[in-house]
Amino acid sequence: MPEGHTVHRIAHRFTRDLVGREVAVSSPQGRFAAGARRLDGQQLVRASAVGKQLFCTFGSGDVLRVHLGLYGAWDFYGAVSGLGDGDTSGSMGAPRLRRAVRMGEDEREQPSAEGGLLAHFPPDPVGQVRVRLATHETVADLRGPSACEVLDPDAALAAVEKLGPDPATSTDLAAAGEVVVDRLTSRSVAVGQLLMDQSVVAGIGNIYRAELLFRARLDPHTPGRRVPRDTARALWEDWAVLLEDGIRTGVMLTREDLDDEGRVAAVIDPTLRHWVYGRGGEPCRVCGTPVVVEEMAGRKVYFCPSCQA
C-alpha cells in the first residue's frame, strides 16, 4: 500500500503539472461518470495530501478525494516535471518532458517507445482507468483506488478532521505531537495497531510502522496505555524525520546507521533499506536474532523479539 510520503509526492506532482490549469475530467471506466461531469472543465486550484489521502480542490470549491488503498496508482503522461532529490517545493522550474510515470506503491518511469520519452500524446486509456484529469500538456490517470469521490468544501473538511495529525501538514509539530501522544497512550490497543490507525496519526503504513517500532526498540504488542509518553512523543518526532526524508527522496529508507555510500547502495537495493520490514526469519541487523513476522489486525508485523523485548 502506498504510504504517506508517496501521496505527498503525488500532490507535489499535481501542483507542478496540473494546478492552475483548466482540466478535462472523464471516467474511461465509467464508474466515476457523475463525478467527472461535475468537475469537468474547471480549473484545478490546489492539490494537497493528508496522510494517505489526496485532496484536489477545483474552482467551484468541489474537492476530489482519493485514497489509493492497497492497489491504487496514478499514471502521469505528457509534460511531467522531475521530482528530484531535495526538490519537492512545487516549483514549475524543473524540466517538463513528455514522460510516462507511475506513482503508487513504488514510483517509476513507464516503458515507452522512444528512449524513455512518451511518443504519442495523449495516450489512449489503458485498462480500468477510474478517472482521467487532462490538460493540453499533461494527463493523470487514476486506477484501482479504494476511494474516489467528489466532496463539497464542508464534507472535505470533515474528511480531513477525521484523520490524525500529519507531520508534513502540521504548522505546530509539538502541539500536533501532543495530540498523537494523547491518542496513543489513552487506549489499551496494541501500539502496533494504533500506529496504523489513521485517526491516531496519519500516513503510517506497514513499512513505516515496523521500522518506527524497531527504531524505538518497542514491542508492537505493547498496549498503548503502557507506552511512556516520552516514548510516544519520540515516535512522533521520528515519524516526522522519516516522512520528510521519504517525501524528499521518494524512498522509504529507514536505517539511520548508513553512511552516504550506504544510502546510495540502499536506494539501488531495496533489501538494504530496512531494519526488520520484509526480513522475517533473517537475522536482526543489531543482535542476530531471527526477525519474527506475525499477523496483527490482518496485516503482517515484523519485529525483533530481542531488541524489542
mmCIF file of C-alpha atoms in Angstrom:
data_model
loop_
_atom_site.group_PDB
_atom_site.id
_atom_site.type_symbol
_atom_site.label_atom_id
_atom_site.label_comp_id
_atom_site.label_asym_id
_atom_site.label_seq_id
_atom_site.Cartn_x
_atom_site.Cartn_y
_atom_site.Cartn_z
ATOM 1 C CA MET A 1 0.000 0.000 0.000
ATOM 2 C CA PRO A 2 1.300 3.493 -0.813
ATOM 3 C CA GLU A 3 2.269 5.239 2.426
ATOM 4 C CA GLY A 4 2.117 8.912 3.357
ATOM 5 C CA HIS A 5 5.292 10.062 1.627
ATOM 6 C CA THR A 6 4.049 8.782 -1.744
ATOM 7 C CA VAL A 7 0.751 10.658 -1.543
ATOM 8 C CA HIS A 8 2.567 13.881 -0.645
ATOM 9 C CA ARG A 9 4.789 13.385 -3.679
ATOM 10 C CA ILE A 10 1.699 12.845 -5.842
ATOM 11 C CA ALA A 11 0.296 16.127 -4.517
ATOM 12 C CA HIS A 12 3.575 17.846 -5.421
ATOM 13 C CA ARG A 13 3.348 16.434 -8.945
ATOM 14 C CA PHE A 14 -0.218 17.716 -9.338
ATOM 15 C CA THR A 15 0.921 21.110 -8.064
ATOM 16 C CA ARG A 16 3.689 21.303 -10.629
ATOM 17 C CA ASP A 17 1.915 19.949 -13.668
ATOM 18 C CA LEU A 18 -1.858 20.490 -13.359
ATOM 19 C CA VAL A 19 -2.697 23.103 -10.714
ATOM 20 C CA GLY A 20 -3.664 26.475 -12.194
ATOM 21 C CA ARG A 21 -4.979 24.940 -15.409
ATOM 22 C CA GLU A 22 -8.429 24.045 -16.706
ATOM 23 C CA VAL A 23 -8.832 20.291 -16.560
ATOM 24 C CA ALA A 24 -10.892 17.938 -18.694
ATOM 25 C CA VAL A 25 -12.219 15.269 -16.337
ATOM 26 C CA SER A 26 -13.574 11.954 -17.614
ATOM 27 C CA SER A 27 -14.135 8.408 -16.424
ATOM 28 C CA PRO A 28 -12.970 5.980 -19.137
ATOM 29 C CA GLN A 29 -14.097 3.074 -16.976
ATOM 30 C CA GLY A 30 -17.487 4.696 -16.370
ATOM 31 C CA ARG A 31 -17.633 4.162 -12.609
ATOM 32 C CA PHE A 32 -16.935 7.834 -11.878
ATOM 33 C CA ALA A 33 -19.032 9.344 -14.689
ATOM 34 C CA ALA A 34 -21.237 11.556 -12.488
ATOM 35 C CA GLY A 35 -18.294 12.913 -10.525
ATOM 36 C CA ALA A 36 -16.357 13.549 -13.720
ATOM 37 C CA ARG A 37 -19.232 15.585 -15.185
ATOM 38 C CA ARG A 38 -19.342 17.668 -12.002
ATOM 39 C CA LEU A 39 -15.633 18.571 -12.226
ATOM 40 C CA ASP A 40 -15.117 18.689 -15.993
ATOM 41 C CA GLY A 41 -13.800 21.966 -17.407
ATOM 42 C CA GLN A 42 -12.978 23.571 -14.065
ATOM 43 C CA GLN A 43 -9.633 24.951 -13.011
ATOM 44 C CA LEU A 44 -7.677 22.821 -10.553
ATOM 45 C CA VAL A 45 -6.701 25.324 -7.877
ATOM 46 C CA ARG A 46 -4.956 23.219 -5.226
ATOM 47 C CA ALA A 47 -3.668 19.705 -4.553
ATOM 48 C CA SER A 48 -2.743 18.580 -1.058
ATOM 49 C CA ALA A 49 -2.237 15.399 0.921
ATOM 50 C CA VAL A 50 -3.117 14.449 4.464
ATOM 51 C CA GLY A 51 -1.791 11.062 5.448
ATOM 52 C CA LYS A 52 -2.650 8.598 2.695
ATOM 53 C CA GLN A 53 -5.406 10.743 1.159
ATOM 54 C CA LEU A 54 -5.183 13.211 -1.729
ATOM 55 C CA PHE A 55 -7.466 16.251 -1.929
ATOM 56 C CA CYS A 56 -7.730 18.104 -5.265
ATOM 57 C CA THR A 57 -9.697 21.362 -4.997
ATOM 58 C CA PHE A 58 -11.422 22.833 -8.045
ATOM 59 C CA GLY A 59 -12.602 26.353 -8.823
ATOM 60 C CA SER A 60 -16.170 25.670 -7.658
ATOM 61 C CA GLY A 61 -14.870 24.577 -4.253
ATOM 62 C CA ASP A 62 -15.612 20.923 -5.003
ATOM 63 C CA VAL A 63 -12.894 18.543 -3.854
ATOM 64 C CA LEU A 64 -11.830 15.267 -5.412
ATOM 65 C CA ARG A 65 -10.838 12.937 -2.550
ATOM 66 C CA VAL A 66 -8.724 9.909 -3.463
ATOM 67 C CA HIS A 67 -7.434 7.094 -1.284
ATOM 68 C CA LEU A 68 -5.254 4.703 -3.263
ATOM 69 C CA GLY A 69 -5.751 1.806 -0.853
ATOM 70 C CA LEU A 70 -3.858 -1.425 -1.482
ATOM 71 C CA TYR A 71 -3.809 -1.391 -5.268
ATOM 72 C CA GLY A 72 -4.334 2.179 -6.464
ATOM 73 C CA ALA A 73 -1.885 4.201 -8.541
ATOM 74 C CA TRP A 74 -1.646 7.380 -10.602
ATOM 75 C CA ASP A 75 -0.159 7.315 -14.090
ATOM 76 C CA PHE A 76 1.135 10.672 -15.368
ATOM 77 C CA TYR A 77 1.714 11.252 -19.089
ATOM 78 C CA GLY A 78 2.998 14.085 -21.209
ATOM 79 C CA ALA A 79 4.706 17.169 -19.821
ATOM 80 C CA VAL A 80 5.734 15.699 -16.467
ATOM 81 C CA SER A 81 8.270 17.595 -14.395
ATOM 82 C CA GLY A 82 11.001 15.989 -12.339
ATOM 83 C CA LEU A 83 10.688 15.331 -8.630
ATOM 84 C CA GLY A 84 14.373 15.095 -7.926
ATOM 85 C CA ASP A 85 16.105 14.502 -4.603
ATOM 86 C CA GLY A 86 15.800 17.583 -2.447
ATOM 87 C CA ASP A 87 13.280 19.394 -4.681
ATOM 88 C CA THR A 88 9.634 18.979 -3.704
ATOM 89 C CA SER A 89 8.742 22.637 -3.409
ATOM 90 C CA GLY A 90 6.153 22.541 -6.142
ATOM 91 C CA SER A 91 8.207 24.868 -8.329
ATOM 92 C CA MET A 92 7.442 24.736 -12.027
ATOM 93 C CA GLY A 93 11.090 25.328 -12.872
ATOM 94 C CA ALA A 94 12.066 21.700 -13.407
ATOM 95 C CA PRO A 95 12.171 20.382 -16.994
ATOM 96 C CA ARG A 96 8.774 19.107 -18.181
ATOM 97 C CA LEU A 97 9.417 16.344 -20.691
ATOM 98 C CA ARG A 98 6.974 14.033 -22.411
ATOM 99 C CA ARG A 99 7.258 11.168 -19.992
ATOM 100 C CA ALA A 100 5.188 8.344 -18.534
ATOM 101 C CA VAL A 101 5.455 7.979 -14.754
ATOM 102 C CA ARG A 102 3.575 5.673 -12.365
ATOM 103 C CA MET A 103 3.176 6.675 -8.722
ATOM 104 C CA GLY A 104 1.678 4.098 -6.406
ATOM 105 C CA GLU A 105 3.298 1.582 -4.086
ATOM 106 C CA ASP A 106 6.503 2.495 -5.878
ATOM 107 C CA GLU A 107 7.488 5.271 -8.285
ATOM 108 C CA ARG A 108 8.906 4.528 -11.697
ATOM 109 C CA GLU A 109 9.160 5.539 -15.314
ATOM 110 C CA GLN A 110 6.816 3.555 -17.549
ATOM 111 C CA PRO A 111 8.134 1.824 -20.689
ATOM 112 C CA SER A 112 7.649 3.824 -23.856
ATOM 113 C CA ALA A 113 8.605 3.662 -27.495
ATOM 114 C CA GLU A 114 11.404 6.185 -27.782
ATOM 115 C CA GLY A 115 14.186 6.085 -25.229
ATOM 116 C CA GLY A 116 12.078 6.628 -22.122
ATOM 117 C CA LEU A 117 10.077 9.551 -23.577
ATOM 118 C CA LEU A 118 6.409 9.357 -24.498
ATOM 119 C CA ALA A 119 5.963 9.012 -28.248
ATOM 120 C CA HIS A 120 2.208 9.697 -28.503
ATOM 121 C CA PHE A 121 0.090 12.227 -26.591
ATOM 122 C CA PRO A 122 -2.481 11.974 -25.267
ATOM 123 C CA PRO A 123 -2.239 8.219 -24.822
ATOM 124 C CA ASP A 124 -5.373 6.095 -25.028
ATOM 125 C CA PRO A 125 -6.625 4.959 -21.614
ATOM 126 C CA VAL A 126 -5.277 1.509 -20.805
ATOM 127 C CA GLY A 127 -7.197 -0.877 -18.560
ATOM 128 C CA GLN A 128 -9.568 0.204 -15.808
ATOM 129 C CA VAL A 129 -8.999 3.950 -15.518
ATOM 130 C CA ARG A 130 -11.409 5.306 -12.893
ATOM 131 C CA VAL A 131 -10.786 8.969 -13.667
ATOM 132 C CA ARG A 132 -8.649 10.913 -16.128
ATOM 133 C CA LEU A 133 -7.583 14.514 -15.459
ATOM 134 C CA ALA A 134 -6.195 16.114 -18.601
ATOM 135 C CA THR A 135 -4.780 19.443 -19.719
ATOM 136 C CA HIS A 136 -3.358 20.215 -23.161
ATOM 137 C CA GLU A 137 0.062 19.059 -21.894
ATOM 138 C CA THR A 138 -0.415 16.571 -19.058
ATOM 139 C CA VAL A 139 -2.679 13.613 -18.314
ATOM 140 C CA ALA A 140 -3.178 11.947 -14.914
ATOM 141 C CA ASP A 141 -4.961 8.569 -14.891
ATOM 142 C CA LEU A 142 -6.208 7.024 -11.652
ATOM 143 C CA ARG A 143 -6.685 3.282 -11.419
ATOM 144 C CA GLY A 144 -7.637 0.894 -8.608
ATOM 145 C CA PRO A 145 -8.361 3.330 -5.740
ATOM 146 C CA SER A 146 -10.245 2.307 -2.621
ATOM 147 C CA ALA A 147 -11.946 5.726 -2.553
ATOM 148 C CA CYS A 148 -12.626 8.287 -5.284
ATOM 149 C CA GLU A 149 -15.373 10.833 -4.665
ATOM 150 C CA VAL A 150 -16.350 14.473 -5.074
ATOM 151 C CA LEU A 151 -16.999 16.363 -1.840
ATOM 152 C CA ASP A 152 -18.260 19.848 -1.151
ATOM 153 C CA PRO A 153 -15.957 22.039 0.972
ATOM 154 C CA ASP A 154 -17.671 21.162 4.277
ATOM 155 C CA ALA A 155 -17.546 17.424 3.590
ATOM 156 C CA ALA A 156 -13.895 17.687 2.555
ATOM 157 C CA LEU A 157 -13.065 19.485 5.802
ATOM 158 C CA ALA A 158 -14.912 16.799 7.758
ATOM 159 C CA ALA A 159 -12.903 14.094 5.984
ATOM 160 C CA VAL A 160 -9.646 15.821 6.949
ATOM 161 C CA GLU A 161 -10.774 16.278 10.543
ATOM 162 C CA LYS A 162 -11.316 12.522 10.897
ATOM 163 C CA LEU A 163 -7.609 11.983 10.306
ATOM 164 C CA GLY A 164 -4.883 12.168 12.894
ATOM 165 C CA PRO A 165 -2.035 14.679 12.664
ATOM 166 C CA ASP A 166 0.354 14.531 9.700
ATOM 167 C CA PRO A 167 3.850 15.997 10.285
ATOM 168 C CA ALA A 168 4.008 17.270 6.706
ATOM 169 C CA THR A 169 0.890 19.413 7.141
ATOM 170 C CA SER A 170 1.201 20.364 10.829
ATOM 171 C CA THR A 171 2.058 24.013 11.397
ATOM 172 C CA ASP A 172 2.953 23.295 15.033
ATOM 173 C CA LEU A 173 4.753 19.943 15.256
ATOM 174 C CA ALA A 174 4.952 19.993 19.039
ATOM 175 C CA ALA A 175 1.236 20.649 19.509
ATOM 176 C CA ALA A 176 0.309 18.053 16.890
ATOM 177 C CA GLY A 177 2.618 15.599 18.617
ATOM 178 C CA GLU A 178 0.782 16.025 21.898
ATOM 179 C CA VAL A 179 -2.470 15.111 20.152
ATOM 180 C CA VAL A 180 -0.838 11.911 18.917
ATOM 181 C CA VAL A 181 0.637 11.175 22.351
ATOM 182 C CA ASP A 182 -2.767 11.570 23.993
ATOM 183 C CA ARG A 183 -4.493 9.320 21.471
ATOM 184 C CA LEU A 184 -1.795 6.666 21.551
ATOM 185 C CA THR A 185 -1.359 6.418 25.318
ATOM 186 C CA SER A 186 -5.053 6.530 26.265
ATOM 187 C CA ARG A 187 -6.027 3.178 24.752
ATOM 188 C CA SER A 188 -5.342 -0.449 25.609
ATOM 189 C CA VAL A 189 -4.989 -1.447 21.923
ATOM 190 C CA ALA A 190 -1.538 -2.669 20.859
ATOM 191 C CA VAL A 191 0.758 0.141 19.787
ATOM 192 C CA GLY A 192 1.401 -1.735 16.531
ATOM 193 C CA GLN A 193 -2.287 -1.330 15.674
ATOM 194 C CA LEU A 194 -2.553 2.242 16.906
ATOM 195 C CA LEU A 195 0.246 3.440 14.630
ATOM 196 C CA MET A 196 -1.740 2.116 11.641
ATOM 197 C CA ASP A 197 -4.959 3.796 12.847
ATOM 198 C CA GLN A 198 -5.254 6.876 10.631
ATOM 199 C CA SER A 199 -7.385 8.647 13.242
ATOM 200 C CA VAL A 200 -4.442 8.455 15.671
ATOM 201 C CA VAL A 201 -1.660 9.547 13.319
ATOM 202 C CA ALA A 202 -1.920 9.974 9.553
ATOM 203 C CA GLY A 203 0.238 8.409 6.873
ATOM 204 C CA ILE A 204 1.916 5.446 8.581
ATOM 205 C CA GLY A 205 1.654 2.130 6.746
ATOM 206 C CA ASN A 206 3.086 -1.320 7.268
ATOM 207 C CA ILE A 207 6.703 -0.476 6.427
ATOM 208 C CA TYR A 208 6.958 2.694 8.478
ATOM 209 C CA ARG A 209 5.084 1.025 11.373
ATOM 210 C CA ALA A 210 7.594 -1.823 11.624
ATOM 211 C CA GLU A 211 10.587 0.460 11.270
ATOM 212 C CA LEU A 212 9.410 3.113 13.740
ATOM 213 C CA LEU A 213 8.803 0.473 16.390
ATOM 214 C CA PHE A 214 12.220 -1.097 15.844
ATOM 215 C CA ARG A 215 13.960 2.277 15.955
ATOM 216 C CA ALA A 216 12.176 2.887 19.281
ATOM 217 C CA ARG A 217 13.032 -0.666 20.465
ATOM 218 C CA LEU A 218 9.330 -1.074 21.283
ATOM 219 C CA ASP A 219 7.398 -4.352 21.167
ATOM 220 C CA PRO A 220 4.460 -3.905 18.751
ATOM 221 C CA HIS A 221 2.184 -5.802 21.158
ATOM 222 C CA THR A 222 2.660 -3.239 23.957
ATOM 223 C CA PRO A 223 -0.726 -1.738 24.917
ATOM 224 C CA GLY A 224 -0.881 1.968 24.165
ATOM 225 C CA ARG A 225 -1.605 2.732 27.825
ATOM 226 C CA ARG A 226 1.746 1.156 28.755
ATOM 227 C CA VAL A 227 3.782 3.233 26.312
ATOM 228 C CA PRO A 228 5.518 6.048 28.231
ATOM 229 C CA ARG A 229 4.538 9.496 26.982
ATOM 230 C CA ASP A 230 8.170 10.304 26.225
ATOM 231 C CA THR A 231 8.378 7.189 24.045
ATOM 232 C CA ALA A 232 5.144 8.071 22.250
ATOM 233 C CA ARG A 233 6.468 11.591 21.680
ATOM 234 C CA ALA A 234 9.719 10.172 20.303
ATOM 235 C CA LEU A 235 7.728 8.006 17.870
ATOM 236 C CA TRP A 236 6.001 11.135 16.524
ATOM 237 C CA GLU A 237 9.270 13.022 16.211
ATOM 238 C CA ASP A 238 10.900 10.078 14.433
ATOM 239 C CA TRP A 239 7.906 9.808 12.091
ATOM 240 C CA ALA A 240 8.366 13.466 11.178
ATOM 241 C CA VAL A 241 12.013 12.777 10.272
ATOM 242 C CA LEU A 242 11.281 9.649 8.227
ATOM 243 C CA LEU A 243 8.329 11.236 6.428
ATOM 244 C CA GLU A 244 10.325 14.315 5.434
ATOM 245 C CA ASP A 245 13.100 12.094 4.087
ATOM 246 C CA GLY A 246 10.611 9.929 2.182
ATOM 247 C CA ILE A 247 8.921 12.943 0.595
ATOM 248 C CA ARG A 248 12.287 14.378 -0.426
ATOM 249 C CA THR A 249 13.716 11.188 -1.921
ATOM 250 C CA GLY A 250 10.705 9.044 -2.802
ATOM 251 C CA VAL A 251 12.302 6.113 -0.955
ATOM 252 C CA MET A 252 11.400 4.585 2.407
ATOM 253 C CA LEU A 253 14.942 4.310 3.741
ATOM 254 C CA THR A 254 14.741 3.788 7.487
ATOM 255 C CA ARG A 255 18.242 2.705 8.581
ATOM 256 C CA GLU A 256 19.940 5.550 10.400
ATOM 257 C CA ASP A 257 23.224 3.592 10.587
ATOM 258 C CA LEU A 258 24.034 4.047 6.885
ATOM 259 C CA ASP A 259 26.676 6.488 5.715
ATOM 260 C CA ASP A 260 26.344 8.348 2.395
ATOM 261 C CA GLU A 261 27.755 5.420 0.435
ATOM 262 C CA GLY A 262 25.436 3.024 2.246
ATOM 263 C CA ARG A 263 22.412 5.192 1.465
ATOM 264 C CA VAL A 264 23.289 5.207 -2.223
ATOM 265 C CA ALA A 265 23.548 1.410 -2.155
ATOM 266 C CA ALA A 266 20.200 1.090 -0.329
ATOM 267 C CA VAL A 267 18.415 3.289 -2.867
ATOM 268 C CA ILE A 268 19.533 0.833 -5.541
ATOM 269 C CA ASP A 269 18.992 -2.344 -3.485
ATOM 270 C CA PRO A 270 15.688 -2.451 -1.528
ATOM 271 C CA THR A 271 16.946 -5.301 0.673
ATOM 272 C CA LEU A 272 19.333 -2.859 2.370
ATOM 273 C CA ARG A 273 16.745 -0.208 3.280
ATOM 274 C CA HIS A 274 15.085 -1.536 6.422
ATOM 275 C CA TRP A 275 15.868 -2.890 9.868
ATOM 276 C CA VAL A 276 13.112 -5.524 10.109
ATOM 277 C CA TYR A 277 10.394 -4.993 7.497
ATOM 278 C CA GLY A 278 10.237 -7.812 4.955
ATOM 279 C CA ARG A 279 13.013 -9.700 6.774
ATOM 280 C CA GLY A 280 11.022 -12.425 8.544
ATOM 281 C CA GLY A 281 13.372 -15.234 9.622
ATOM 282 C CA GLU A 282 16.506 -13.286 8.718
ATOM 283 C CA PRO A 283 18.976 -12.234 11.437
ATOM 284 C CA CYS A 284 18.379 -8.919 13.145
ATOM 285 C CA ARG A 285 20.940 -6.401 11.886
ATOM 286 C CA VAL A 286 21.721 -5.451 15.503
ATOM 287 C CA CYS A 287 21.670 -8.646 17.573
ATOM 288 C CA GLY A 288 21.388 -11.517 15.103
ATOM 289 C CA THR A 289 18.116 -12.899 16.480
ATOM 290 C CA PRO A 290 15.772 -14.075 13.706
ATOM 291 C CA VAL A 291 13.201 -11.406 12.852
ATOM 292 C CA VAL A 292 9.644 -12.502 13.672
ATOM 293 C CA VAL A 293 6.698 -11.930 11.342
ATOM 294 C CA GLU A 294 3.149 -12.223 12.710
ATOM 295 C CA GLU A 295 -0.377 -11.257 11.755
ATOM 296 C CA MET A 296 -1.758 -8.196 13.533
ATOM 297 C CA ALA A 297 -5.227 -6.968 12.596
ATOM 298 C CA GLY A 298 -4.932 -8.606 9.204
ATOM 299 C CA ARG A 299 -1.528 -7.184 8.317
ATOM 300 C CA LYS A 300 1.969 -8.580 8.758
ATOM 301 C CA VAL A 301 4.050 -7.047 11.512
ATOM 302 C CA TYR A 302 7.829 -7.554 11.668
ATOM 303 C CA PHE A 303 9.903 -7.186 14.839
ATOM 304 C CA CYS A 304 12.988 -8.432 16.636
ATOM 305 C CA PRO A 305 11.954 -10.358 19.786
ATOM 306 C CA SER A 306 15.252 -9.464 21.478
ATOM 307 C CA CYS A 307 15.789 -5.822 20.587
ATOM 308 C CA GLN A 308 12.081 -5.086 21.037
ATOM 309 C CA ALA A 309 11.509 -7.202 24.124
#
